[in-house]
mmCIF file of C-alpha atoms in Angstrom:
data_model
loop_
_atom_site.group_PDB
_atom_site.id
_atom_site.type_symbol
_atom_site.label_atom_id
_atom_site.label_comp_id
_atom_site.label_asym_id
_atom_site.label_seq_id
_atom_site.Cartn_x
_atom_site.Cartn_y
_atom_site.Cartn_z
ATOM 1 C CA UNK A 1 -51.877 60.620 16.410
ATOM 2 C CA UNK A 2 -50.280 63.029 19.279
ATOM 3 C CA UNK A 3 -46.782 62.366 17.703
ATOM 4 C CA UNK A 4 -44.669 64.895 19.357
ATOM 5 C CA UNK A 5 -43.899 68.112 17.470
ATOM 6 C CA UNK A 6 -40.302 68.707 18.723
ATOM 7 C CA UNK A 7 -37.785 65.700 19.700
ATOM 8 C CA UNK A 8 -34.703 64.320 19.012
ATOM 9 C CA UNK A 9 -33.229 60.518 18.390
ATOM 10 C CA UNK A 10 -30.293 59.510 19.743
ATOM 11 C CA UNK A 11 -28.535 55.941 19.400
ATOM 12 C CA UNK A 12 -25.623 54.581 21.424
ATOM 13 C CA UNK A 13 -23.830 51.194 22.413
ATOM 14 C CA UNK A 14 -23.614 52.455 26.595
ATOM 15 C CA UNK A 15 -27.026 52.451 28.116
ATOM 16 C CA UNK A 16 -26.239 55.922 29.796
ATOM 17 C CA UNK A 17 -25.826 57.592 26.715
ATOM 18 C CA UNK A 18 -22.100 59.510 27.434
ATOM 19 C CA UNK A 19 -21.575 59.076 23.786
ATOM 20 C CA UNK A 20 -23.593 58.281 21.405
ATOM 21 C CA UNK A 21 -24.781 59.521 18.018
ATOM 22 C CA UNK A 22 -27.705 62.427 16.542
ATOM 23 C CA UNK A 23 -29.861 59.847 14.399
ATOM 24 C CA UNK A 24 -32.458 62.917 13.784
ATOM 25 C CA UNK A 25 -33.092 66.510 15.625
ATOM 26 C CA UNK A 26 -36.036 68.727 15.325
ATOM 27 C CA UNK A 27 -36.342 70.911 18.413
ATOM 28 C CA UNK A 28 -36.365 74.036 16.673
ATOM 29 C CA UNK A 29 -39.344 73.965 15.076
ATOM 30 C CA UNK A 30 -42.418 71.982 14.977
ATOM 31 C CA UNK A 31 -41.732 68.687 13.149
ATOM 32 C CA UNK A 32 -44.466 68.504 10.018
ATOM 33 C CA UNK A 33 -48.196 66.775 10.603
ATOM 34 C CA UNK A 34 -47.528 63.100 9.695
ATOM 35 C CA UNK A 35 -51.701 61.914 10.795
ATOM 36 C CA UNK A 36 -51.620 58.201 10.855
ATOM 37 C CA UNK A 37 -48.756 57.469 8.852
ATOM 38 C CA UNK A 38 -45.473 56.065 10.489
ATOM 39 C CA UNK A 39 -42.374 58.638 10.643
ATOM 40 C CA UNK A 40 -39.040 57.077 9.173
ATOM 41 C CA UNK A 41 -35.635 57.711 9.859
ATOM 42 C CA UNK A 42 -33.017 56.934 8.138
ATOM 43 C CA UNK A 43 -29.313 56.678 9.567
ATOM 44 C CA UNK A 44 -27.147 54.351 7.944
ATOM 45 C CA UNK A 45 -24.337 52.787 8.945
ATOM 46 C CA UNK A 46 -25.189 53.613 12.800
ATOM 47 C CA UNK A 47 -23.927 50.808 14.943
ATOM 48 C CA UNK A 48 -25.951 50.851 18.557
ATOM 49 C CA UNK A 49 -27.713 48.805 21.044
ATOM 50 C CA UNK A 50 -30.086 51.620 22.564
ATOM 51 C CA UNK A 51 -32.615 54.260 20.790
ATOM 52 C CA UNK A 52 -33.516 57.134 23.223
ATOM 53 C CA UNK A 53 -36.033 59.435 21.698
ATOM 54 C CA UNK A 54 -36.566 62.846 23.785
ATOM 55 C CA UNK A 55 -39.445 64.672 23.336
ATOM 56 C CA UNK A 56 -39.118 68.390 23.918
ATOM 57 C CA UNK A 57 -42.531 69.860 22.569
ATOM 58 C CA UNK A 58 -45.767 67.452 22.865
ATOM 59 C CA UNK A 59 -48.320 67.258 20.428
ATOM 60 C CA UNK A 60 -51.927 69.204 21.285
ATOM 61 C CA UNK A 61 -54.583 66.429 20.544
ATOM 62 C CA UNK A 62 -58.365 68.018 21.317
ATOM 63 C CA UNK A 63 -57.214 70.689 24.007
ATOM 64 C CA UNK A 64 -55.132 68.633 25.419
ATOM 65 C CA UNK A 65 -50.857 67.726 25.846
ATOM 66 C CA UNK A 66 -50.482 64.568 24.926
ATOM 67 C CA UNK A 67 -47.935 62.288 23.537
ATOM 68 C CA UNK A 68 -48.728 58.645 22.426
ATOM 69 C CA UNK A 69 -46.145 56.515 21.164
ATOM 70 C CA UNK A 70 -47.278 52.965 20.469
ATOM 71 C CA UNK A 71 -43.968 51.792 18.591
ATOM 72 C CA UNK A 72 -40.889 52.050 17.790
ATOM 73 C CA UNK A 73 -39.267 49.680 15.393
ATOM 74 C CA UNK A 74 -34.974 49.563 14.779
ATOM 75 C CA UNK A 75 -34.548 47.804 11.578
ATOM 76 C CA UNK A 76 -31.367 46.812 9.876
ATOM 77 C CA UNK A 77 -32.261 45.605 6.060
ATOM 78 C CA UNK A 78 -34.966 42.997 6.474
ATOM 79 C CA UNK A 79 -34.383 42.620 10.221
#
């Protein structure tokens, strides 16, 4: 729900992001209709502290720009 439809993830070890690493981009085009279903992103062997996620095109939910994120898990195996 209202998951945005262009955005990038980033991941770095220095809270102000001056270098850090592309975990996933999709600002060209709209990123594909997931519903309810949780997006997943892959990116191994990426060694970081913070996750930014940038949102560059919200979603349209009922006539309205919206963008609802309620989570965002970092996992690392069965951590």
């Amino acid at each position: 729900y209202a998951f945005p439809k262009r955005f990038r993830i980033d991941a770095s070890n220095d809270s102000q992001f001056r270098k850090f690493t592309r975990i996933f981009e999709q600002t060209d085009d709209d990123y594909f209709e997931i519903g309810f279903m949780p997006a997943v992103f892959h990116c191994p062997q990426v060694n970081a502290r913070y996750v930014r996620l940038t949102v560059t095109k919200m979603a349209e939910v009922e006539g309205m720009v919206t963008f609802a994120l309620s989570e965002i898990m970092v996992l690392d195996g069965n951590k």
